Amino acid sequence: MDYDYNSEYNDEDDFDEIKRIVPDTSAIIEGNVEKIINEKGLNYPEIIIPEAVIAELEHQANNQRPTGIRGLENIKKLQDLAEIGKLSIRITGRRPTKFEKDNAKLGEIDGLIRDVAKDELALLLTSDKIQAKTAEAQGIPTIYYAQEYKGAIDLKIAKFFDEDTMSVHLKENVVPMAKKGKPGHIELVKLADEKFTYKQLELIAEEILEKERYDPKTYLEVDRQGAIVVQSRDLRISIARPPFSEGLEITAVRPVAEVSLDDYHLSSQLIERLTNSARGILISGSPGAGKSTFAQAIAKFYDEDLNKVVKTMESPRDLQVGDTITQYAPLEGDMENTADILLLVRPDFTIYDELRKNHDFKIFADMRLAGVGMIGVVHATRPIDAIQRIASRVDLGTIPSIVDTTIYIEDGEISAIYENKLTVKVPTGMEERDLARPVIEVRDFESGTLVNEIYTYGEQTIVMDIGMVEKSKKANKKDKTPVQLIAEKEILRTMKRIAPKAAIEVSMENDRRVNIYITEKYIPKIIGKGGKRITELENEIGISMNV
């Protein structure tokens, strides 16, 4: 094993004089105390363990982290060695405060450990390079043992995968299962007849978290009470424990296909749009439909074919992209901080995988309006759902500037492509010219057919299915159109706001006139002095009202 020693301790003769050792948390976890005693033949050294180390290991153990359990077990081994006269052991110092625990990653607990080493005039033993450098800068005698990964190169859970496996699902007291196939043709199969025990799963989980500490291509993406997500190479691994889940469960997911845009057989018209005019793209589809696979293909197209600067915003970082594409996680736990950095980096395109919450849509919109080409990945069960999700979160008039193209993926194939444009018109299904308003037209990209209209009606944002409007017109001229039904609902809501205790019924006579039936004593309140209120309502809604 390689060592890095403080210059004061580079001389071999000095090791015989080591009498007091303060190990930090990393040294305890690695078992380095026993190593240095055995390798250097130290005679009855005094091992001084700071309370801060005990507290940190206890915290890790309470969070079901194997490092915490292992560290506490290693301290127990040192106690056993003390009982047979190999060493003496003493626990000293103070436990960290809440502030110090919350800021452990900023070095607060490491500082407590160094204070103990200084006060005890002891040698500091560590496997943390930053801790070693800081201690040396403070003049503390230090020995640094580089961390060494002792596990296998491939994780045990990787052995459950073959070329057709999309995901592996392991749970205590349940047989191992896997999803096999391609998007659109997936089946759940048993991998074995024997059920997994808790101990077997715990060993797999421990190996995963152990690799995260040493492998530069393995990242801890989420670490919460009862839930951990690790990205290891092309595997996204989720570990769930009580109280988050009722039992220990490990799920590993990986992409089953690496494709290019050529594999999707896109029309020359769409290639032209992606190349020259599409700057705000939403890729939507149901879970497992192949959205991320298509996003990877677009990233490769922009990066390799168009020679653009491409970045990604991901949590977890599981897109399989080339080395020239940098994958960014939430900076300090917030994608808004990541966006601030990306605006300084100035990429041509950024892939945001994936948009879930209001915060995500706001960041996507802000970056797009700042001039960055954006490609968002979002869950949706229908092609229009992606637009509808963003329509409720941004000003209606900005939608075409934020999202100009939506691509719906189903069963690994492109099912629909929509383009969005802003115009001023009378919405389909209405007839009065004075009902004209800003309308977002959602058209099928290939055929140009109008598919949906998005507009405001009163205080509501309406996403109207044009096919449903036309079908309603043809089916029965006497039936109320979807627009009339929406108008009735909006007018009723307005009336209820004015007279909340009144019994009210609203019936559209036609697109130009509505009948309002209301408890008689509330009629003056609706009409207002000199008919002022009813006139204002008619002007606001654009429909003649008969009360």
Coordinates of C-alpha atoms in Angstrom, one line a residue:
M1 CA 0.0 0.0 0.0
D2 CA 1.2 3.5 -0.8
Y3 CA 1.7 6.0 2.1
D4 CA 1.8 9.8 2.1
Y5 CA 3.6 11.0 5.2
N6 CA 4.0 14.3 6.8
S7 CA 7.7 15.4 6.2
E8 CA 8.3 15.2 10.0
Y9 CA 7.5 11.5 9.9
N10 CA 9.2 10.5 6.7
D11 CA 12.2 9.2 8.6
E12 CA 11.7 5.5 9.4
D13 CA 13.4 5.9 12.8
D14 CA 10.6 8.2 13.9
F15 CA 8.0 5.5 13.7
D16 CA 9.4 3.7 16.7
E17 CA 8.6 6.8 18.8
I18 CA 4.9 6.9 17.9
K19 CA 3.1 6.6 21.2
R20 CA -0.2 8.4 20.8
I21 CA -2.4 8.1 17.7
V22 CA -5.7 10.0 17.0
P23 CA -7.5 8.3 14.1
D24 CA -10.2 10.3 12.3
T25 CA -13.4 8.8 11.0
S26 CA -12.0 7.7 7.7
A27 CA -9.0 5.9 9.4
I28 CA -11.4 4.0 11.7
I29 CA -13.6 2.9 8.8
E30 CA -10.6 1.7 6.8
G31 CA -9.2 -0.2 9.8
N32 CA -5.9 1.7 9.5
V33 CA -5.1 1.7 13.2
E34 CA -4.5 -2.1 13.2
K35 CA -2.5 -1.7 10.0
I36 CA -0.1 0.8 11.4
I37 CA 0.4 -1.1 14.6
N38 CA 1.1 -4.4 12.8
E39 CA 3.2 -3.0 9.9
K40 CA 5.4 -0.7 12.2
G41 CA 5.4 -3.1 15.2
L42 CA 4.3 -0.4 17.6
N43 CA 4.6 -1.3 21.2
Y44 CA 1.5 -0.7 23.3
P45 CA 0.5 2.7 21.6
E46 CA -2.3 4.8 23.1
I47 CA -5.2 5.2 20.7
I48 CA -7.2 8.3 21.4
I49 CA -10.6 8.4 19.7
P50 CA -12.4 11.7 19.6
E51 CA -16.1 11.8 20.6
A52 CA -16.6 13.5 17.3
V53 CA -15.6 10.3 15.5
I54 CA -18.0 8.2 17.6
A55 CA -20.8 10.7 16.9
E56 CA -20.2 10.7 13.1
L57 CA -20.1 6.9 13.0
E58 CA -23.3 6.7 15.1
H59 CA -25.0 9.1 12.7
Q60 CA -24.0 7.0 9.7
A61 CA -25.1 3.8 11.4
N62 CA -28.5 5.3 12.3
N63 CA -28.9 6.2 8.6
Q64 CA -28.2 2.5 7.7
R65 CA -24.9 3.4 6.1
P66 CA -22.5 0.4 6.1
T67 CA -19.6 2.7 6.8
G68 CA -21.0 3.6 10.1
I69 CA -21.6 0.0 11.1
R70 CA -18.1 -1.0 10.0
G71 CA -16.5 1.9 11.9
L72 CA -18.2 1.0 15.1
E73 CA -17.2 -2.6 14.7
N74 CA -13.6 -1.6 14.1
I75 CA -13.7 0.4 17.4
K76 CA -15.0 -2.7 19.1
K77 CA -12.0 -4.6 17.7
L78 CA -9.7 -2.0 19.1
Q79 CA -11.4 -2.4 22.5
D80 CA -10.7 -6.2 22.2
L81 CA -7.0 -5.5 21.5
A82 CA -6.9 -3.3 24.5
E83 CA -8.2 -6.1 26.7
I84 CA -5.4 -8.4 25.7
G85 CA -2.7 -5.7 26.2
K86 CA -1.9 -4.8 22.6
L87 CA -2.8 -1.2 23.0
S88 CA -4.6 1.3 25.3
I89 CA -7.6 3.1 24.2
R90 CA -9.2 6.4 25.4
I91 CA -12.2 8.3 24.2
T92 CA -12.0 12.1 24.7
G93 CA -13.1 15.5 23.4
R94 CA -16.7 16.7 23.0
R95 CA -19.5 15.7 20.8
P96 CA -20.3 18.0 17.9
T97 CA -23.1 20.5 18.1
K98 CA -26.1 20.5 15.7
F99 CA -24.4 23.2 13.6
E100 CA -21.2 21.1 13.4
K101 CA -23.2 18.0 12.3
D102 CA -25.1 20.0 9.7
N103 CA -21.8 21.3 8.3
A104 CA -19.8 18.1 8.5
K105 CA -19.2 18.2 4.8
L106 CA -17.6 21.6 5.2
G107 CA -15.0 20.3 7.7
E108 CA -16.5 21.2 11.0
I109 CA -16.2 17.7 12.5
D110 CA -12.7 17.2 11.0
G111 CA -11.7 20.4 12.8
L112 CA -12.8 18.9 16.1
I113 CA -10.7 15.8 15.4
R114 CA -7.6 17.9 14.6
D115 CA -8.1 19.9 17.9
V116 CA -7.9 16.6 19.8
A117 CA -4.7 15.7 18.0
K118 CA -3.2 19.1 18.9
D119 CA -4.3 19.0 22.5
E120 CA -3.0 15.4 23.0
L121 CA 0.3 16.1 21.1
A122 CA -0.6 13.0 19.1
L123 CA -0.1 11.8 15.6
L124 CA -3.2 12.2 13.3
L125 CA -4.0 9.1 11.2
T126 CA -6.4 9.7 8.3
S127 CA -7.5 8.4 4.9
D128 CA -8.9 11.8 3.9
K129 CA -6.5 13.7 1.7
I130 CA -8.0 17.1 2.5
Q131 CA -7.8 16.3 6.3
A132 CA -4.2 15.3 5.9
K133 CA -3.2 18.5 4.0
T134 CA -5.1 20.7 6.5
A135 CA -3.4 19.0 9.5
E136 CA 0.0 19.4 7.9
A137 CA -0.7 23.1 7.3
Q138 CA -1.5 23.4 11.1
G139 CA 1.7 21.6 12.0
I140 CA 0.1 18.4 13.2
P141 CA 2.1 15.2 12.7
T142 CA 0.1 13.2 10.2
I143 CA 0.1 9.9 8.4
Y144 CA -2.1 9.6 5.4
Y145 CA -3.2 6.1 4.1
A146 CA -4.7 6.3 0.6
Q147 CA -8.1 4.7 0.4
E148 CA -8.1 1.4 -1.4
Y149 CA -11.1 -0.3 -3.0
K150 CA -11.1 -4.0 -2.1
G151 CA -14.2 -5.1 -3.8
A152 CA -14.8 -6.5 -7.3
I153 CA -14.7 -4.2 -10.3
D154 CA -18.3 -5.2 -11.3
L155 CA -21.0 -5.0 -8.7
K156 CA -22.9 -8.2 -7.7
I157 CA -26.1 -6.7 -8.9
A158 CA -24.6 -6.2 -12.4
K159 CA -24.5 -10.0 -12.8
F160 CA -28.3 -10.1 -13.0
F161 CA -28.2 -8.1 -16.2
D162 CA -27.9 -9.4 -19.8
E163 CA -28.2 -7.5 -23.0
D164 CA -32.0 -7.5 -22.9
T165 CA -32.5 -6.5 -19.2
M166 CA -33.8 -3.0 -18.5
S167 CA -34.1 -3.2 -14.7
V168 CA -33.6 -5.6 -11.8
H169 CA -35.8 -5.6 -8.8
L170 CA -34.6 -7.2 -5.5
K171 CA -36.6 -7.2 -2.2
E172 CA -36.2 -9.1 1.0
N173 CA -38.4 -12.2 1.2
V174 CA -39.2 -11.9 -2.6
V175 CA -37.8 -13.7 -5.5
P176 CA -35.5 -11.6 -7.7
M177 CA -37.4 -10.1 -10.7
A178 CA -36.3 -8.3 -13.9
K179 CA -37.8 -6.4 -16.7
K180 CA -36.6 -7.6 -20.1
G181 CA -37.1 -6.4 -23.6
K182 CA -37.2 -3.0 -25.4
P183 CA -39.5 0.0 -24.8
G184 CA -43.0 -1.1 -25.9
H185 CA -42.2 -4.8 -25.6
I186 CA -41.3 -5.4 -21.9
E187 CA -42.1 -8.4 -19.7
L188 CA -41.4 -9.0 -16.0
V189 CA -39.6 -12.3 -15.4
K190 CA -38.3 -14.2 -12.4
L191 CA -34.5 -14.5 -12.2
A192 CA -34.5 -17.3 -9.6
D193 CA -36.9 -19.4 -7.5
E194 CA -35.2 -18.7 -4.2
K195 CA -36.3 -15.6 -2.2
F196 CA -33.7 -13.0 -1.2
T197 CA -33.0 -12.7 2.5
Y198 CA -32.3 -9.4 4.3
K199 CA -28.7 -10.3 4.9
Q200 CA -28.1 -11.1 1.2
L201 CA -29.6 -7.7 0.2
E202 CA -27.6 -5.9 2.9
L203 CA -24.3 -7.3 1.5
I204 CA -25.3 -6.1 -2.0
A205 CA -26.2 -2.6 -0.6
E206 CA -23.0 -2.4 1.3
E207 CA -21.0 -3.2 -1.8
I208 CA -22.8 -0.5 -3.8
L209 CA -22.1 2.2 -1.1
E210 CA -18.5 1.0 -0.7
K211 CA -17.9 1.4 -4.4
E212 CA -19.4 4.9 -4.3
R213 CA -16.6 5.9 -1.9
Y214 CA -13.8 4.8 -4.2
D215 CA -14.9 4.7 -7.8
P216 CA -14.8 8.1 -9.6
K217 CA -17.5 7.0 -12.0
T218 CA -19.9 6.1 -9.1
Y219 CA -21.9 9.0 -7.6
L220 CA -24.2 9.3 -4.6
E221 CA -27.1 11.3 -6.2
V222 CA -29.7 11.1 -3.3
D223 CA -29.0 10.4 0.4
R224 CA -32.1 10.8 2.6
Q225 CA -33.6 9.0 5.5
G226 CA -34.5 5.5 4.2
A227 CA -33.6 6.3 0.5
I228 CA -30.4 6.3 -1.4
V229 CA -29.8 6.7 -5.1
V230 CA -26.4 5.8 -6.6
Q231 CA -25.3 6.2 -10.2
S232 CA -22.6 3.7 -11.0
R233 CA -21.5 3.8 -14.6
D234 CA -24.6 3.0 -16.6
L235 CA -26.6 1.7 -13.6
R236 CA -29.0 3.8 -11.6
I237 CA -29.4 2.0 -8.3
S238 CA -32.1 2.9 -5.7
I239 CA -31.9 1.5 -2.2
A240 CA -35.0 1.8 -0.1
R241 CA -35.2 1.0 3.6
P242 CA -37.7 1.4 6.5
P243 CA -39.2 3.8 7.4
F244 CA -39.4 4.9 3.8
S245 CA -40.3 1.4 2.6
E246 CA -41.7 -1.5 4.6
G247 CA -38.6 -3.6 3.7
L248 CA -35.2 -3.5 2.2
E249 CA -35.4 -3.1 -1.6
I250 CA -32.8 -2.5 -4.3
T251 CA -33.7 -1.5 -7.8
A252 CA -31.2 -1.1 -10.6
V253 CA -32.0 0.4 -14.0
R254 CA -29.9 0.8 -17.1
P255 CA -30.5 1.8 -20.7
V256 CA -30.9 -1.2 -23.1
A257 CA -30.2 0.5 -26.3
E258 CA -27.9 3.2 -27.6
V259 CA -29.4 4.8 -30.7
S260 CA -28.8 7.7 -33.0
L261 CA -31.4 10.0 -34.7
D262 CA -30.9 7.9 -37.9
D263 CA -32.5 5.0 -36.1
Y264 CA -35.8 7.0 -35.7
H265 CA -36.0 7.6 -39.4
L266 CA -36.9 11.3 -39.1
S267 CA -38.2 13.2 -42.0
S268 CA -35.9 15.7 -43.7
Q269 CA -38.4 18.4 -42.6
L270 CA -38.0 17.5 -38.9
I271 CA -34.2 17.3 -39.3
E272 CA -34.2 20.8 -40.8
R273 CA -36.3 22.0 -37.8
L274 CA -34.0 20.5 -35.2
T275 CA -31.0 21.9 -37.0
N276 CA -32.1 25.5 -37.7
S277 CA -35.2 26.5 -35.8
A278 CA -36.1 24.3 -32.8
R279 CA -34.7 25.9 -29.6
G280 CA -37.3 24.9 -27.0
I281 CA -38.1 21.2 -27.2
L282 CA -40.1 19.0 -24.8
I283 CA -39.7 15.3 -25.1
S284 CA -42.7 13.6 -23.4
G285 CA -44.0 10.1 -22.9
S286 CA -45.0 7.6 -20.2
P287 CA -42.3 6.0 -17.9
G288 CA -40.2 3.5 -19.8
A289 CA -41.4 4.8 -23.2
G290 CA -37.9 5.7 -24.3
K291 CA -37.8 9.5 -23.6
S292 CA -34.2 9.5 -22.2
T293 CA -33.0 7.3 -25.0
F294 CA -34.3 9.8 -27.6
A295 CA -32.8 12.7 -25.5
Q296 CA -29.4 10.9 -25.7
A297 CA -29.8 10.6 -29.5
I298 CA -30.5 14.4 -29.8
A299 CA -27.6 15.2 -27.6
K300 CA -25.3 13.1 -29.8
F301 CA -26.7 14.8 -32.9
Y302 CA -26.1 18.3 -31.6
D303 CA -22.7 17.4 -30.2
E304 CA -21.2 15.3 -33.0
D305 CA -23.1 16.2 -36.1
L306 CA -23.7 19.9 -35.5
N307 CA -20.6 20.5 -33.4
K308 CA -22.6 22.4 -30.7
V309 CA -21.7 22.8 -27.0
V310 CA -24.1 20.5 -25.1
K311 CA -24.6 20.2 -21.4
T312 CA -27.1 18.3 -19.3
M313 CA -28.9 19.0 -16.0
E314 CA -29.8 15.7 -14.4
S315 CA -30.7 14.2 -11.0
P316 CA -29.6 11.5 -11.1
R317 CA -27.0 11.7 -13.9
D318 CA -28.0 8.6 -15.8
L319 CA -28.0 9.8 -19.5
Q320 CA -25.4 7.9 -21.5
V321 CA -23.6 10.6 -23.4
G322 CA -20.1 11.2 -24.8
D323 CA -17.2 12.6 -22.8
T324 CA -17.5 15.9 -24.5
I325 CA -20.9 16.5 -22.9
T326 CA -20.7 17.5 -19.3
Q327 CA -23.4 16.3 -17.0
Y328 CA -24.4 18.6 -14.1
A329 CA -26.2 17.7 -10.9
P330 CA -28.1 20.1 -8.6
L331 CA -25.5 22.5 -7.2
E332 CA -25.8 22.6 -3.4
G333 CA -29.0 20.6 -3.9
D334 CA -30.7 23.2 -6.2
M335 CA -30.9 23.1 -10.0
E336 CA -31.3 26.9 -9.9
N337 CA -27.7 27.2 -8.8
T338 CA -26.7 24.8 -11.6
A339 CA -28.6 27.1 -14.1
D340 CA -26.7 30.1 -12.8
I341 CA -23.4 28.4 -13.6
L342 CA -24.6 27.2 -17.0
L343 CA -25.5 30.7 -18.0
L344 CA -21.9 31.6 -17.5
V345 CA -20.7 28.5 -19.4
R346 CA -23.0 29.5 -22.3
P347 CA -23.8 26.2 -23.9
D348 CA -25.7 26.0 -27.2
F349 CA -28.1 23.4 -25.9
T350 CA -28.9 22.0 -22.4
I351 CA -30.8 18.8 -21.8
Y352 CA -33.0 19.0 -18.6
D353 CA -33.8 15.5 -17.4
E354 CA -36.4 15.7 -16.1
L355 CA -39.1 18.3 -15.4
R356 CA -41.2 17.3 -12.5
K357 CA -42.0 20.2 -10.2
N358 CA -42.9 23.9 -10.6
H359 CA -39.3 24.8 -9.7
D360 CA -38.0 22.7 -12.7
F361 CA -40.4 24.3 -15.2
K362 CA -39.5 27.8 -13.9
I363 CA -35.7 27.1 -14.4
F364 CA -36.4 25.6 -17.8
A365 CA -38.4 28.7 -18.8
D366 CA -35.8 31.2 -17.4
M367 CA -32.9 29.5 -19.3
R368 CA -34.9 29.3 -22.5
L369 CA -35.8 33.0 -22.3
A370 CA -32.2 33.8 -21.6
G371 CA -31.3 32.4 -25.0
V372 CA -30.1 28.9 -24.2
G373 CA -31.4 26.1 -26.4
M374 CA -33.4 23.8 -24.1
I375 CA -34.5 20.2 -24.4
G376 CA -36.7 19.1 -21.5
V377 CA -37.8 15.5 -20.6
V378 CA -41.2 15.3 -19.0
H379 CA -43.7 12.5 -18.1
A380 CA -47.0 12.6 -20.0
T381 CA -49.6 10.2 -21.1
R382 CA -50.8 12.2 -24.1
P383 CA -48.9 14.4 -26.6
I384 CA -50.7 17.6 -25.4
D385 CA -50.0 16.9 -21.7
A386 CA -46.5 18.2 -21.9
I387 CA -47.7 21.6 -23.1
Q388 CA -50.6 21.6 -20.6
R389 CA -48.1 21.0 -17.8
I390 CA -46.0 24.1 -18.7
A391 CA -49.1 26.2 -19.6
S392 CA -50.2 26.2 -16.0
R393 CA -46.8 27.5 -14.8
V394 CA -45.9 30.3 -17.2
D395 CA -47.6 33.3 -18.8
L396 CA -49.6 32.0 -21.7
G397 CA -48.0 34.4 -24.3
T398 CA -44.5 33.2 -23.5
I399 CA -45.2 29.5 -24.3
P400 CA -44.1 29.6 -28.0
S401 CA -40.9 31.4 -26.9
I402 CA -40.2 28.7 -24.3
V403 CA -41.4 25.6 -26.1
D404 CA -41.7 25.7 -29.9
T405 CA -41.6 21.9 -30.5
T406 CA -43.0 18.9 -28.6
I407 CA -42.1 15.3 -29.4
Y408 CA -44.1 12.5 -27.9
I409 CA -42.4 9.1 -27.6
E410 CA -44.4 5.9 -27.3
D411 CA -43.0 2.3 -27.3
G412 CA -39.6 3.7 -28.2
E413 CA -40.8 5.4 -31.4
I414 CA -41.9 9.0 -32.2
S415 CA -45.7 9.0 -32.0
A416 CA -46.4 12.7 -32.5
I417 CA -44.6 16.0 -33.2
Y418 CA -46.3 19.3 -32.5
E419 CA -45.3 22.9 -33.1
N420 CA -46.7 25.8 -31.2
K421 CA -47.5 29.3 -32.5
L422 CA -49.1 32.4 -31.0
T423 CA -51.9 34.1 -32.9
V424 CA -54.9 36.4 -32.2
K425 CA -58.2 34.9 -33.3
V426 CA -61.7 33.8 -32.2
P427 CA -61.2 30.4 -30.6
T428 CA -62.6 27.4 -32.5
G429 CA -66.2 26.8 -31.4
M430 CA -66.9 30.5 -30.7
E431 CA -68.5 32.8 -33.3
E432 CA -68.6 36.4 -32.0
R433 CA -65.8 38.5 -33.4
D434 CA -65.5 40.4 -30.1
L435 CA -64.4 37.1 -28.5
A436 CA -61.1 37.2 -30.3
R437 CA -58.1 36.8 -28.0
P438 CA -54.5 35.6 -28.0
V439 CA -54.5 31.8 -28.8
I440 CA -51.7 29.3 -28.8
E441 CA -52.2 27.0 -31.8
V442 CA -50.8 23.5 -31.4
R443 CA -50.4 22.0 -34.9
D444 CA -49.2 18.6 -36.1
F445 CA -45.8 19.3 -37.4
E446 CA -45.9 17.0 -40.4
S447 CA -49.4 17.8 -41.7
G448 CA -50.0 21.3 -40.3
T449 CA -53.4 20.1 -38.9
L450 CA -54.7 22.2 -35.9
V451 CA -54.8 19.8 -33.0
N452 CA -55.3 22.0 -29.9
E453 CA -55.8 25.6 -28.9
I454 CA -54.7 27.1 -25.6
Y455 CA -56.3 30.4 -24.4
T456 CA -57.7 32.1 -21.4
Y457 CA -61.4 32.3 -20.7
G458 CA -62.1 34.5 -17.7
E459 CA -59.6 33.3 -15.1
Q460 CA -59.2 29.8 -16.6
T461 CA -56.6 28.6 -19.0
I462 CA -58.4 26.4 -21.6
V463 CA -56.6 23.6 -23.5
M464 CA -59.2 22.8 -26.2
D465 CA -59.2 19.6 -28.2
I466 CA -60.1 20.8 -31.7
G467 CA -61.1 17.3 -32.8
M468 CA -63.6 17.1 -29.9
V469 CA -65.1 20.5 -30.9
E470 CA -65.5 19.5 -34.6
K471 CA -66.9 16.1 -33.6
S472 CA -69.4 17.8 -31.2
K473 CA -70.6 20.1 -34.0
K474 CA -71.2 17.3 -36.4
A475 CA -72.8 14.9 -33.9
N476 CA -75.8 17.1 -32.9
K477 CA -76.3 20.7 -33.6
K478 CA -78.7 21.0 -30.6
D479 CA -76.1 19.8 -28.1
K480 CA -73.9 22.3 -26.3
T481 CA -70.4 22.5 -27.6
P482 CA -67.4 22.0 -25.3
V483 CA -66.8 25.8 -25.5
Q484 CA -70.3 26.5 -24.3
L485 CA -69.9 24.1 -21.4
I486 CA -66.7 25.8 -20.4
A487 CA -68.4 29.2 -20.6
E488 CA -71.2 28.0 -18.4
K489 CA -68.7 26.8 -15.8
E490 CA -66.8 30.1 -15.9
I491 CA -70.0 32.2 -15.7
L492 CA -71.3 30.1 -12.8
R493 CA -68.0 30.6 -10.9
T494 CA -68.2 34.4 -11.5
M495 CA -71.8 34.5 -10.2
K496 CA -70.9 32.5 -7.1
R497 CA -68.2 34.9 -6.3
I498 CA -70.7 37.8 -6.4
A499 CA -73.5 36.0 -4.6
P500 CA -72.0 33.0 -2.8
K501 CA -75.2 32.1 -0.9
A502 CA -77.5 32.3 -3.9
A503 CA -78.9 29.3 -5.7
I504 CA -77.7 29.7 -9.3
E505 CA -78.1 27.9 -12.6
V506 CA -76.4 28.9 -15.9
S507 CA -77.6 27.8 -19.3
M508 CA -76.0 28.8 -22.7
E509 CA -78.7 29.6 -25.2
N510 CA -76.2 30.0 -27.9
D511 CA -72.6 31.3 -28.3
R512 CA -73.9 34.8 -28.0
R513 CA -76.4 34.6 -25.1
V514 CA -76.6 33.0 -21.7
N515 CA -79.6 32.6 -19.3
I516 CA -78.8 32.9 -15.6
Y517 CA -81.4 31.6 -13.0
I518 CA -80.8 33.0 -9.5
T519 CA -82.6 33.4 -6.2
E520 CA -84.8 36.5 -6.7
K521 CA -83.5 38.5 -3.8
Y522 CA -79.9 38.3 -5.2
I523 CA -80.9 39.6 -8.7
P524 CA -80.2 43.3 -7.8
K525 CA -76.8 42.4 -6.6
I526 CA -75.9 40.7 -9.9
I527 CA -77.4 43.5 -12.0
G528 CA -75.9 46.4 -10.0
K529 CA -76.9 50.0 -9.8
G530 CA -78.3 51.1 -13.1
G531 CA -77.2 47.8 -14.6
K532 CA -73.5 48.7 -14.2
R533 CA -72.3 45.4 -12.9
I534 CA -74.1 43.2 -15.4
T535 CA -72.8 45.4 -18.2
E536 CA -69.2 45.1 -16.9
L537 CA -69.6 41.3 -16.8
E538 CA -71.0 41.2 -20.3
N539 CA -68.0 43.2 -21.6
E540 CA -65.5 41.1 -19.6
I541 CA -66.9 37.7 -20.8
G542 CA -68.1 38.8 -24.2
I543 CA -71.6 37.2 -23.9
S544 CA -75.0 38.8 -23.5
M545 CA -76.6 37.8 -20.1
N546 CA -80.3 37.4 -19.3
V547 CA -80.9 37.3 -15.6

